[in-house]
Short mmCIF file of the C-alpha atoms (twelve columns), coordinates in Angstrom:
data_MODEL
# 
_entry.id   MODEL 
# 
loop_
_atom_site.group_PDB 
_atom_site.id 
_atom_site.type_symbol 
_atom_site.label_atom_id 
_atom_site.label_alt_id 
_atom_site.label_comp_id 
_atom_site.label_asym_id 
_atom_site.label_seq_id 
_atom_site.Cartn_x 
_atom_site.Cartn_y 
_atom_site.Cartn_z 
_atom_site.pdbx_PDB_model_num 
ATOM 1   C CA . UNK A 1   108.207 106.522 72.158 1 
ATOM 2   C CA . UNK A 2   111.341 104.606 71.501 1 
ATOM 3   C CA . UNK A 3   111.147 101.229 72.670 1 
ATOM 4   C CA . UNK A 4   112.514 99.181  75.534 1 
ATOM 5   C CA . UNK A 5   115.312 96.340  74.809 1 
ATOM 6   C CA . UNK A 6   116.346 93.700  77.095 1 
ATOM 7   C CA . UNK A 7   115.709 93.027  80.839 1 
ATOM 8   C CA . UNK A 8   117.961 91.443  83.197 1 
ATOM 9   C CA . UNK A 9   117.194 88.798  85.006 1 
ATOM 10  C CA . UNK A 10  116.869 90.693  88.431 1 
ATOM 11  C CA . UNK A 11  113.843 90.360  90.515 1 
ATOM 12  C CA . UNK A 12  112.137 93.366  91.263 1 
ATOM 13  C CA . UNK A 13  109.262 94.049  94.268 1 
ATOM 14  C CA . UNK A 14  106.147 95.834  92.008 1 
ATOM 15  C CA . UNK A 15  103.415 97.724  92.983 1 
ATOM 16  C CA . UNK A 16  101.267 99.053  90.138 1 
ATOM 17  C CA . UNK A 17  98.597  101.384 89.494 1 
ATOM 18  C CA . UNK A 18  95.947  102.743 86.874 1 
ATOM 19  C CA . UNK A 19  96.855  105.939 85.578 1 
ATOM 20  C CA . UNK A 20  93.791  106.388 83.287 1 
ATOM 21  C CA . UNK A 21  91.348  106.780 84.768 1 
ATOM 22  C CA . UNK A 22  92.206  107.726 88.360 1 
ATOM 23  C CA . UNK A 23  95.054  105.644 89.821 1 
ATOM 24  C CA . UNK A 24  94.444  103.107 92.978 1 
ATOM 25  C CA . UNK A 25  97.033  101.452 94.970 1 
ATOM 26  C CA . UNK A 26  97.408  97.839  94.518 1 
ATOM 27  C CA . UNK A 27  99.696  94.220  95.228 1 
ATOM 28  C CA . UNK A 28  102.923 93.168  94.749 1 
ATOM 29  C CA . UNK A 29  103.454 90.410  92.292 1 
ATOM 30  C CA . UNK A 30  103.914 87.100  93.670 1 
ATOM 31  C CA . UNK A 31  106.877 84.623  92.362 1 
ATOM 32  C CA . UNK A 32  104.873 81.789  92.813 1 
ATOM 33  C CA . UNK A 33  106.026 78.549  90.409 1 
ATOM 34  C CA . UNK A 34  104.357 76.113  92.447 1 
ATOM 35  C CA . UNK A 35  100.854 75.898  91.210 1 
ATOM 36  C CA . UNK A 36  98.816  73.283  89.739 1 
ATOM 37  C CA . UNK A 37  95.147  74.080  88.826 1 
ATOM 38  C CA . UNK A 38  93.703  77.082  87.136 1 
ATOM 39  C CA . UNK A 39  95.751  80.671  85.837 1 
ATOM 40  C CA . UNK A 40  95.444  82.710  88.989 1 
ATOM 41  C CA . UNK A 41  95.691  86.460  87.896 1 
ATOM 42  C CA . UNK A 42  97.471  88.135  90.462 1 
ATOM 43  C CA . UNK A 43  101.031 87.026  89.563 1 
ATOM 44  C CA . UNK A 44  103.542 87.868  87.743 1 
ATOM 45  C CA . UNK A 45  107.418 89.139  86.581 1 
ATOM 46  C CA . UNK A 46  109.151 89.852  84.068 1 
ATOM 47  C CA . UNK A 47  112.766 89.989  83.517 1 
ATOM 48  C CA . UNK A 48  115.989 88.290  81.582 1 
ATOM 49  C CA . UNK A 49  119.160 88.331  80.744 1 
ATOM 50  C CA . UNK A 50  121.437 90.947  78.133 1 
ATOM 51  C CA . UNK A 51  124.737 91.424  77.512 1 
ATOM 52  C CA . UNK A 52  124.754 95.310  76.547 1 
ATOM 53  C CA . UNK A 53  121.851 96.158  79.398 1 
ATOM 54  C CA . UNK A 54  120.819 95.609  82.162 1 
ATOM 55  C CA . UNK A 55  118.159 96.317  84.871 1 
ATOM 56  C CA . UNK A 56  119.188 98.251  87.778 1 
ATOM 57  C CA . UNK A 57  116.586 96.679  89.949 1 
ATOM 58  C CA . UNK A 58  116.634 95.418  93.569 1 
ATOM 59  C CA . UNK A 59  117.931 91.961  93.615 1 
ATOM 60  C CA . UNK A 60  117.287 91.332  96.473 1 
ATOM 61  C CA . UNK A 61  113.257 92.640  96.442 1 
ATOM 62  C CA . UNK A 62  111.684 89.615  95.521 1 
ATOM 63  C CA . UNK A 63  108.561 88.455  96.034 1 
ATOM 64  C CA . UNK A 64  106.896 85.185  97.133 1 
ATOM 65  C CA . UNK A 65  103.785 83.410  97.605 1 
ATOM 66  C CA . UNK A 66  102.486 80.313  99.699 1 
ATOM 67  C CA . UNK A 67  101.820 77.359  97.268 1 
ATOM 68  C CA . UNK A 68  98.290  77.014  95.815 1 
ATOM 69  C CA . UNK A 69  96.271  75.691  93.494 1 
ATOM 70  C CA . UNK A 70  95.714  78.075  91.355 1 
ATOM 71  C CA . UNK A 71  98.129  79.214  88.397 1 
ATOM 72  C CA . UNK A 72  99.626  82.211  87.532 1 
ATOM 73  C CA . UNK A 73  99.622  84.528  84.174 1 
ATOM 74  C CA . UNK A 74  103.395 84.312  84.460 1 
ATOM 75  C CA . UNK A 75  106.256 83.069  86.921 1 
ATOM 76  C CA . UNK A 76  108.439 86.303  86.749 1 
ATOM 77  C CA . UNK A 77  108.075 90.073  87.596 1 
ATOM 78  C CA . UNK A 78  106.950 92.516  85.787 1 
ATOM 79  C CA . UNK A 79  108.393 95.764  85.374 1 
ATOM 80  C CA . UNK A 80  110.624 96.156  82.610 1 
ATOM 81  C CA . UNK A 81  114.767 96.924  81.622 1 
ATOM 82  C CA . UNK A 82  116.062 100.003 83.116 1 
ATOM 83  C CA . UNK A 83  119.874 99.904  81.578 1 
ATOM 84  C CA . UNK A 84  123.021 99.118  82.555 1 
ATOM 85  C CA . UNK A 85  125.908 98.737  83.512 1 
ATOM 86  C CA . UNK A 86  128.725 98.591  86.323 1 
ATOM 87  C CA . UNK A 87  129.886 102.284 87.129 1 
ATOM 88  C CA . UNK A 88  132.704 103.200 85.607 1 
ATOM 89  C CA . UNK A 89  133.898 105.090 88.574 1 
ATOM 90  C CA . UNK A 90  133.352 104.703 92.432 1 
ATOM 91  C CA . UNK A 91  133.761 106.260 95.792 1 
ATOM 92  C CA . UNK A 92  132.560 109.869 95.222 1 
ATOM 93  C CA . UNK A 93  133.868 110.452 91.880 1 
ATOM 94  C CA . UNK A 94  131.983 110.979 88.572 1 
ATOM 95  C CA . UNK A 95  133.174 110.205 85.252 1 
ATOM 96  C CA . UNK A 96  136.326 112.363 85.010 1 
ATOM 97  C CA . UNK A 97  137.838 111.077 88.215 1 
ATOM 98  C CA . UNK A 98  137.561 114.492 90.084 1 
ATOM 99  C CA . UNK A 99  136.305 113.951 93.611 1 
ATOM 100 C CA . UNK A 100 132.875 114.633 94.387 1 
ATOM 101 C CA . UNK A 101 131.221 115.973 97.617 1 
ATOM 102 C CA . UNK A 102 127.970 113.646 98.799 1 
ATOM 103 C CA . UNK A 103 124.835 113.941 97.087 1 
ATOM 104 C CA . UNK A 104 122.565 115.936 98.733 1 
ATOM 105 C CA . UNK A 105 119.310 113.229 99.779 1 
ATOM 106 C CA . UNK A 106 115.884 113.774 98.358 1 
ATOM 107 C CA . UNK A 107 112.365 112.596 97.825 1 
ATOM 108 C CA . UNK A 108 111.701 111.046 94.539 1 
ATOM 109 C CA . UNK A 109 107.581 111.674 94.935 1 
ATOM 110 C CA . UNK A 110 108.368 115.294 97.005 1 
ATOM 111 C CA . UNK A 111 111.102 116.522 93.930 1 
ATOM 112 C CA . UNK A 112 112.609 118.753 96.799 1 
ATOM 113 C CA . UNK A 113 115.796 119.582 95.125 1 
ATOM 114 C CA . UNK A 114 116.768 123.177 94.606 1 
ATOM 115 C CA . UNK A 115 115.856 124.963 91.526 1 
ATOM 116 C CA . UNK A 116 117.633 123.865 88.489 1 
ATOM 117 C CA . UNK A 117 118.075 120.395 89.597 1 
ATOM 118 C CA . UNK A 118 116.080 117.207 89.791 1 
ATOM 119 C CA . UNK A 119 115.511 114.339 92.529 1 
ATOM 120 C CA . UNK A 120 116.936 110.886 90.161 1 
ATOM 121 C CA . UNK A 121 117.196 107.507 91.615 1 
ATOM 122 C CA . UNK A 122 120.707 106.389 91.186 1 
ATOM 123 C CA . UNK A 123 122.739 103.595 92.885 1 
ATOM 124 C CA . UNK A 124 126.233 102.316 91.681 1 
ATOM 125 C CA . UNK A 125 124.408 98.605  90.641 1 
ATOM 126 C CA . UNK A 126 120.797 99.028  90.805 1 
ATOM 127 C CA . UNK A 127 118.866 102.151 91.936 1 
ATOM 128 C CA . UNK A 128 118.858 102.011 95.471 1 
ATOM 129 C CA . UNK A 129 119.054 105.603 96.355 1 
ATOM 130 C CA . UNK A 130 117.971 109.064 95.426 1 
ATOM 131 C CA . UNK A 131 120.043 112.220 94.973 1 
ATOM 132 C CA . UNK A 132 119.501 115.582 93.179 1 
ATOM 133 C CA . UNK A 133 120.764 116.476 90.002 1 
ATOM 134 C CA . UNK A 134 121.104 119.141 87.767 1 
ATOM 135 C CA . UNK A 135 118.544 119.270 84.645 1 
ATOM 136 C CA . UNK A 136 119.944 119.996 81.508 1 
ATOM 137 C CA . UNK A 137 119.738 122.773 79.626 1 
ATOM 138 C CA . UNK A 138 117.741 122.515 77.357 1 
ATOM 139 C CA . UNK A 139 116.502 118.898 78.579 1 
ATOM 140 C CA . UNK A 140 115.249 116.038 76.818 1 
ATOM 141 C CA . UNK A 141 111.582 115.367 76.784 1 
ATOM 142 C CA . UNK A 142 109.395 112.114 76.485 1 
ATOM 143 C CA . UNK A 143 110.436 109.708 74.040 1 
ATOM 144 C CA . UNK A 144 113.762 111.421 73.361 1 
ATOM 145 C CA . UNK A 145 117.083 110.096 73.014 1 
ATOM 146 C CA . UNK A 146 118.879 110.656 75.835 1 
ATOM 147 C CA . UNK A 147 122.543 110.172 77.481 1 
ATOM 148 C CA . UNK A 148 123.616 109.402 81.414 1 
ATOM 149 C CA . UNK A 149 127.100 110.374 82.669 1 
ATOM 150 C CA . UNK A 150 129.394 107.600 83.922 1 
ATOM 151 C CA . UNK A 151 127.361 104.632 83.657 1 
ATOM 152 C CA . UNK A 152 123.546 103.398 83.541 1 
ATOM 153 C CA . UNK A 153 122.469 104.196 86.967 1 
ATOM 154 C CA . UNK A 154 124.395 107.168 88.443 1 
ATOM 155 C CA . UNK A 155 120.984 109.167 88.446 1 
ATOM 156 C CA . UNK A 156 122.698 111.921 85.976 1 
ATOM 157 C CA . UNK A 157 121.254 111.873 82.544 1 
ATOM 158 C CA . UNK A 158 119.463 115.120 80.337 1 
ATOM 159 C CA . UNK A 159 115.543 114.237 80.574 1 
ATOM 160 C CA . UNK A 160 113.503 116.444 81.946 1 
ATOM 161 C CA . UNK A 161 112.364 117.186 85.595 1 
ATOM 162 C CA . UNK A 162 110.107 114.109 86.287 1 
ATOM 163 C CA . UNK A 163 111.849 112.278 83.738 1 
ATOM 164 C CA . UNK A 164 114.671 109.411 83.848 1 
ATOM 165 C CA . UNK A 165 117.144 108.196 81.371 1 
ATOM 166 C CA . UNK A 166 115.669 104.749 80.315 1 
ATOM 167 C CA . UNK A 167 116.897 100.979 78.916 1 
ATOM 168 C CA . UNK A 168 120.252 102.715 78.618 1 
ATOM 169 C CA . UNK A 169 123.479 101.098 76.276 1 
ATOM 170 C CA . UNK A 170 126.084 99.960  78.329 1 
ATOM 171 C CA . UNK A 171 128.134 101.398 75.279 1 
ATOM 172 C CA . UNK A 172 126.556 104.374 73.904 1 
ATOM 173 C CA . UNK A 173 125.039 105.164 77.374 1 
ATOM 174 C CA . UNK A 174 122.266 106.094 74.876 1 
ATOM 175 C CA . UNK A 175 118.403 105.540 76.350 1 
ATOM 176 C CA . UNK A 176 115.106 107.285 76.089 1 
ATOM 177 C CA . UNK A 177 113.122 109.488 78.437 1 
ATOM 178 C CA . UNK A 178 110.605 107.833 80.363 1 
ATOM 179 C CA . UNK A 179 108.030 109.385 82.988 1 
ATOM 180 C CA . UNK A 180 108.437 108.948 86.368 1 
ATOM 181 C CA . UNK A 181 105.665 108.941 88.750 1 
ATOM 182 C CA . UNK A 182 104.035 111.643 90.469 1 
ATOM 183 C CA . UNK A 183 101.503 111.884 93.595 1 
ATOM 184 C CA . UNK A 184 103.006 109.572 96.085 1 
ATOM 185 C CA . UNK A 185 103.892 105.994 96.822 1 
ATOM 186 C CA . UNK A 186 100.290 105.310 98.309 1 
ATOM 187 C CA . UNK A 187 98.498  107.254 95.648 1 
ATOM 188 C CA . UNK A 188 100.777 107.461 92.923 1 
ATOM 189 C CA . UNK A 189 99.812  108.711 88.727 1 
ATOM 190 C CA . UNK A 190 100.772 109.130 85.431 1 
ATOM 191 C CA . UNK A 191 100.029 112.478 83.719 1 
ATOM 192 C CA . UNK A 192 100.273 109.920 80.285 1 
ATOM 193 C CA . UNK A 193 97.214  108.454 79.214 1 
ATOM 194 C CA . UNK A 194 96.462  104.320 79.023 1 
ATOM 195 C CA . UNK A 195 99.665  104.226 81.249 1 
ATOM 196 C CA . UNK A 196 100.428 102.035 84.519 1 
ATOM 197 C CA . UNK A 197 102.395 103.404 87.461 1 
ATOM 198 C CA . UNK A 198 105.320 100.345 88.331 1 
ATOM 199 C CA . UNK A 199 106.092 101.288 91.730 1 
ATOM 200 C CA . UNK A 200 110.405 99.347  92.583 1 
ATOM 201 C CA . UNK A 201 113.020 99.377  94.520 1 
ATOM 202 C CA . UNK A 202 111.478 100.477 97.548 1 
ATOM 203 C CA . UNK A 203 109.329 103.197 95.942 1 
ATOM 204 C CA . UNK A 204 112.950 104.276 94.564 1 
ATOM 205 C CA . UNK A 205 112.465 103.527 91.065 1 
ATOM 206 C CA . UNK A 206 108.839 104.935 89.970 1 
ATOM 207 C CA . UNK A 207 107.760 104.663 86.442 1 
ATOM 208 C CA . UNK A 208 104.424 104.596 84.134 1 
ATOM 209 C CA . UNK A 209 104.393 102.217 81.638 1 
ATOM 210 C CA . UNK A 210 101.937 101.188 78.579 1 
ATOM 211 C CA . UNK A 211 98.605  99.177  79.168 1 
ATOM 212 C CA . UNK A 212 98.241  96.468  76.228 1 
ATOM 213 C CA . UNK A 213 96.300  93.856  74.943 1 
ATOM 214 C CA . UNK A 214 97.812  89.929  75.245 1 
ATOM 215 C CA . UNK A 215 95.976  88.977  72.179 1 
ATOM 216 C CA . UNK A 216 97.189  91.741  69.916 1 
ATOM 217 C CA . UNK A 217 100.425 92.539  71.486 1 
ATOM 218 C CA . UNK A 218 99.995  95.997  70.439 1 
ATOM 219 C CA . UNK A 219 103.225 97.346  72.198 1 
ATOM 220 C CA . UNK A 220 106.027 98.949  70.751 1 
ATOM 221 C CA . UNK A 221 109.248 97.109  69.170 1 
ATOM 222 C CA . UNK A 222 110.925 94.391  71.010 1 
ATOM 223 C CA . UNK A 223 108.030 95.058  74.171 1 
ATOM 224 C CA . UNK A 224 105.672 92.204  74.912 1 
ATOM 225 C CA . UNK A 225 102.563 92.351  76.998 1 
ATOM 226 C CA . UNK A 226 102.252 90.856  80.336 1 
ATOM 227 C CA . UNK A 227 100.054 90.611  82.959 1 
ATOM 228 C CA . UNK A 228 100.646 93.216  85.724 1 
ATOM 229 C CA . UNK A 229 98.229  92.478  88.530 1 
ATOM 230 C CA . UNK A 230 95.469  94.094  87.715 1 
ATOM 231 C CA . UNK A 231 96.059  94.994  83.943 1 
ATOM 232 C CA . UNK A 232 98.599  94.231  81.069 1 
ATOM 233 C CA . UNK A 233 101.240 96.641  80.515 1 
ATOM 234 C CA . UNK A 234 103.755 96.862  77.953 1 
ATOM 235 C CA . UNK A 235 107.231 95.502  79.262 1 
ATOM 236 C CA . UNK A 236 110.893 95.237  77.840 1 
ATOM 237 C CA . UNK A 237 111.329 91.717  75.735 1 
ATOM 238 C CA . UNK A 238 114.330 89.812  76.749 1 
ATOM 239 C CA . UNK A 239 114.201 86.896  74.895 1 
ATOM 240 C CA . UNK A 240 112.196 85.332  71.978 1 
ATOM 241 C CA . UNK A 241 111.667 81.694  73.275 1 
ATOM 242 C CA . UNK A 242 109.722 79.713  71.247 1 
ATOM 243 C CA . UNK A 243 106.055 77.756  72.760 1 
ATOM 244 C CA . UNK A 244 107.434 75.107  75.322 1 
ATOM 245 C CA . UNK A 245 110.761 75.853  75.125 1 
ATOM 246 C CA . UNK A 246 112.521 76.583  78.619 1 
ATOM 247 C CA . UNK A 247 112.000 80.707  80.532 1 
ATOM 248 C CA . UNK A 248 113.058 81.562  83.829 1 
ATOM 249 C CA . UNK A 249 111.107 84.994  83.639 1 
ATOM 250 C CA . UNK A 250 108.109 85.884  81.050 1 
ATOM 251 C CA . UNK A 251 109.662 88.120  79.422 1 
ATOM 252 C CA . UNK A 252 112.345 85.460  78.287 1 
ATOM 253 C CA . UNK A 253 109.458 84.529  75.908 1 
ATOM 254 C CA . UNK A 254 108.093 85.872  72.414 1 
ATOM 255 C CA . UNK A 255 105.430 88.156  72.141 1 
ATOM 256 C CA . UNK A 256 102.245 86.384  72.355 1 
ATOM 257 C CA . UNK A 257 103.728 84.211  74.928 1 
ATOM 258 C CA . UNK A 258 104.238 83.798  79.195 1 
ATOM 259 C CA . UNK A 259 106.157 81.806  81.502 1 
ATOM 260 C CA . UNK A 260 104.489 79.272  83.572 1 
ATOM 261 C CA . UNK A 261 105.522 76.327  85.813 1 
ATOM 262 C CA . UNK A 262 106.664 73.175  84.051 1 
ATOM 263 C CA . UNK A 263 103.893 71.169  86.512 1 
ATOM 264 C CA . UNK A 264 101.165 72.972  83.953 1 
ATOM 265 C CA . UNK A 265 103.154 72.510  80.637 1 
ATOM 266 C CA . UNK A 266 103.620 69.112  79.327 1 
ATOM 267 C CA . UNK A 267 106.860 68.040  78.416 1 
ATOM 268 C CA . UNK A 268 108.410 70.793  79.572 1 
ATOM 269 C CA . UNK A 269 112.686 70.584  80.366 1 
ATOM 270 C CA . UNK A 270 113.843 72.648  82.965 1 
ATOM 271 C CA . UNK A 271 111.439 74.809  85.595 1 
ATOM 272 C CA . UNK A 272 109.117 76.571  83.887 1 
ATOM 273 C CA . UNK A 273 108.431 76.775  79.931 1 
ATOM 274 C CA . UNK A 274 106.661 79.292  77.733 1 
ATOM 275 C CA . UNK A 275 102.932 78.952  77.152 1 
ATOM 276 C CA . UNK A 276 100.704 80.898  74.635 1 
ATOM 277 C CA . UNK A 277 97.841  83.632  75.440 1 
ATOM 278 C CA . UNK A 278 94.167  82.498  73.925 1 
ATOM 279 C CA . UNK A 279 90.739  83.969  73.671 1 
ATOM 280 C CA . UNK A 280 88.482  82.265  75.542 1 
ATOM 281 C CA . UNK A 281 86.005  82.892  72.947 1 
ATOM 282 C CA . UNK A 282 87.719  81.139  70.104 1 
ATOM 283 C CA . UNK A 283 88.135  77.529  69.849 1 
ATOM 284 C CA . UNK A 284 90.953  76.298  72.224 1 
ATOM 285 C CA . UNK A 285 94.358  75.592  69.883 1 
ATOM 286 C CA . UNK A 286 96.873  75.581  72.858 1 
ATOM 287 C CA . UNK A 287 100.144 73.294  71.846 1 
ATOM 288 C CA . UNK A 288 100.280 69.950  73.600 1 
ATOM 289 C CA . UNK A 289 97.117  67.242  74.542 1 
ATOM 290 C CA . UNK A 290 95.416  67.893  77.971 1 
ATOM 291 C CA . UNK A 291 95.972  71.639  77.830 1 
ATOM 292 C CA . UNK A 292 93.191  73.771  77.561 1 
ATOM 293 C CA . UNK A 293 92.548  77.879  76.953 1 
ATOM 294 C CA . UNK A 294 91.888  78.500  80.840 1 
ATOM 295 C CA . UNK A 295 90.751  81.950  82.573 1 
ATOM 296 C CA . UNK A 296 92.262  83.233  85.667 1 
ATOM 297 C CA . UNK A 297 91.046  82.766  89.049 1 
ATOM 298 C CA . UNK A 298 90.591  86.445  89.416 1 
ATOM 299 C CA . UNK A 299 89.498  87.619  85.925 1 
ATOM 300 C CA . UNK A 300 86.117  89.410  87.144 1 
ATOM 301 C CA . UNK A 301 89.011  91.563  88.873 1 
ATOM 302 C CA . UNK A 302 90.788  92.145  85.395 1 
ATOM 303 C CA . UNK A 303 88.617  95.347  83.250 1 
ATOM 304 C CA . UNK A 304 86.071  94.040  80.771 1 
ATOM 305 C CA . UNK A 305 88.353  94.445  77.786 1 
ATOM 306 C CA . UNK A 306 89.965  91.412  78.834 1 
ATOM 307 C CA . UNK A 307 87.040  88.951  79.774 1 
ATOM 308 C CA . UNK A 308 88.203  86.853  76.814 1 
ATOM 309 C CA . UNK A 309 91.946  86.385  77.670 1 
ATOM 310 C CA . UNK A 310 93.259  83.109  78.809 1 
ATOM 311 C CA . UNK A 311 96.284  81.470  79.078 1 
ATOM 312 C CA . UNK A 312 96.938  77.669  77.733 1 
ATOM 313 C CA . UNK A 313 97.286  75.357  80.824 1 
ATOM 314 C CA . UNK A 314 97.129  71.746  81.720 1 
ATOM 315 C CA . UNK A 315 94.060  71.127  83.429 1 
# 
């Protein structure tokens, strides 16, 4: 699979799921930056800044938590970096100016659109909306390279039925094919194996992305892994902040690294800094005095392959 590049700094409401084995319905990832105490794992986001893409998710989905005492594995969402990009053209038209009847409507989960075409979210700055679409002929398939019309997210691209255009160039207009979802918002799956269902944008924008490992970071190029709820999935890197220096979302960080709340970092300039993953098996070589390799409040929730991941807090 190609990989993922850069992800805006947009906030985006997350539901994930298991895809291997059977998928279950789970939370929403808090932004809570308030904390104090302990790595809590049920938090976290992802999410940062580029110039040539951006996200197309919800701004104005987020998510937030009451303040507690327990940490979190990250202050931002996590999700990962859709593509790009202003549209090009507006008010009915697409690409070559030529005026455009409405989209016909349709269910993302359902794929109700007539033969020949495809239900693909689509909105003119983040995907907001679904519409059908005609698939390509022949289409892209998984991993592919793979080109939208117009701009980033007008929901027109050649992937596959059950497939969307992915991390696109603002430029090129250039992504990869990702899968989308299947089964349905409450019970969604992946048909990929190892693979986490990101529910956004109002169960709009559906897609399965990689489980990982925080200690090996064994994601594709320019991914890290991050904390996702209830497992770590591989999400689009959007920055390569150093250990303490300043992050507004964890993927602002390196690989090997999180965003937590500067109240938990010593030293730390601005509102939250980046922090390193450690095995809570090894000897504890977090950065700065008074900070220790801590486990989340919630890690007999986390599967066993993870019992010895902790993040370096002040305690």
């Amino acid at each position: 699979m190609k990989p993922f590049h850069a992800l805006p700094a947009l906030f985006v409401t997350l539901a994930l799921t298991m895809c291997d084995p059977p998928p279950k319905q789970v939370g929403v990832l808090p932004t809570d930056s308030s904390t104090t105490s302990e790595p809590d794992a049920s938090t976290g986001q992802t999410g940062a800044d580029s110039a040539s893409t951006s996200t197309g998710f919800d701004p104005t989905s987020t998510v937030t938590t009451e303040t507690s005492t327990s940490s979190t594995w990250g202050t931002g969402e996590t999700g990962g970096d859709g593509s790009t990009g202003e549209p090009t053209d507006s008010g009915g038209t697409l690409g070559d100016g030529a005026d455009m009847p409405p989209p016909e409507v349709c269910d993302v989960w359902a794929q109700d659109c007539p033969q020949g075409q495809k239900c693909a979210p689509w909105g003119e700055q983040y995907w907001s909306q679904a519409k059908c679409t005609p698939i390509a002929d022949p289409p892209k398939q998984l991993g592919d390279e793979c080109h939208v019309e117009g701009y980033a997210t007008s929901g027109v691209d050649d992937c596959d039925l059950g497939q969307l255009c992915w991390h696109v160039d603002n430029e090129t207009l250039a992504g990869y094919c990702i899968e989308m979802c299947s089964g349905s918002e409450q019970s969604p799956s992946c048909a990929t194996p190892e693979t986490t269902c990101a529910v956004l944008n109002d169960a709009i924008l559906n897609l399965c992305f990689q489980d990982c490992h925080p200690l090996t970071q064994d994601c594709p190029e320019e991914e890290s892994c991050q904390y996702a709820v209830t497992t770590f999935s591989c999400v689009p890197q959007s920055g390569a902040a150093q250990v303490g220096e300043p992050c507004e979302l964890i993927t602002d960080c390196q690989a090997g690294l999180t965003c937590i709340p500067s109240q938990v970092y010593p030293g730390c300039v601005g509102d939250s800094c980046c922090t390193p993953f450690c095995d809570l098996e090894e000897p504890p070589q977090c950065p700065e005095p008074g900070m220790e390799c801590v486990a989340g409040s919630q890690q007999d929730e986390l599967p066993p392959e993870y019992d010895n991941v902790g993040l370096c807090w002040l305690v």
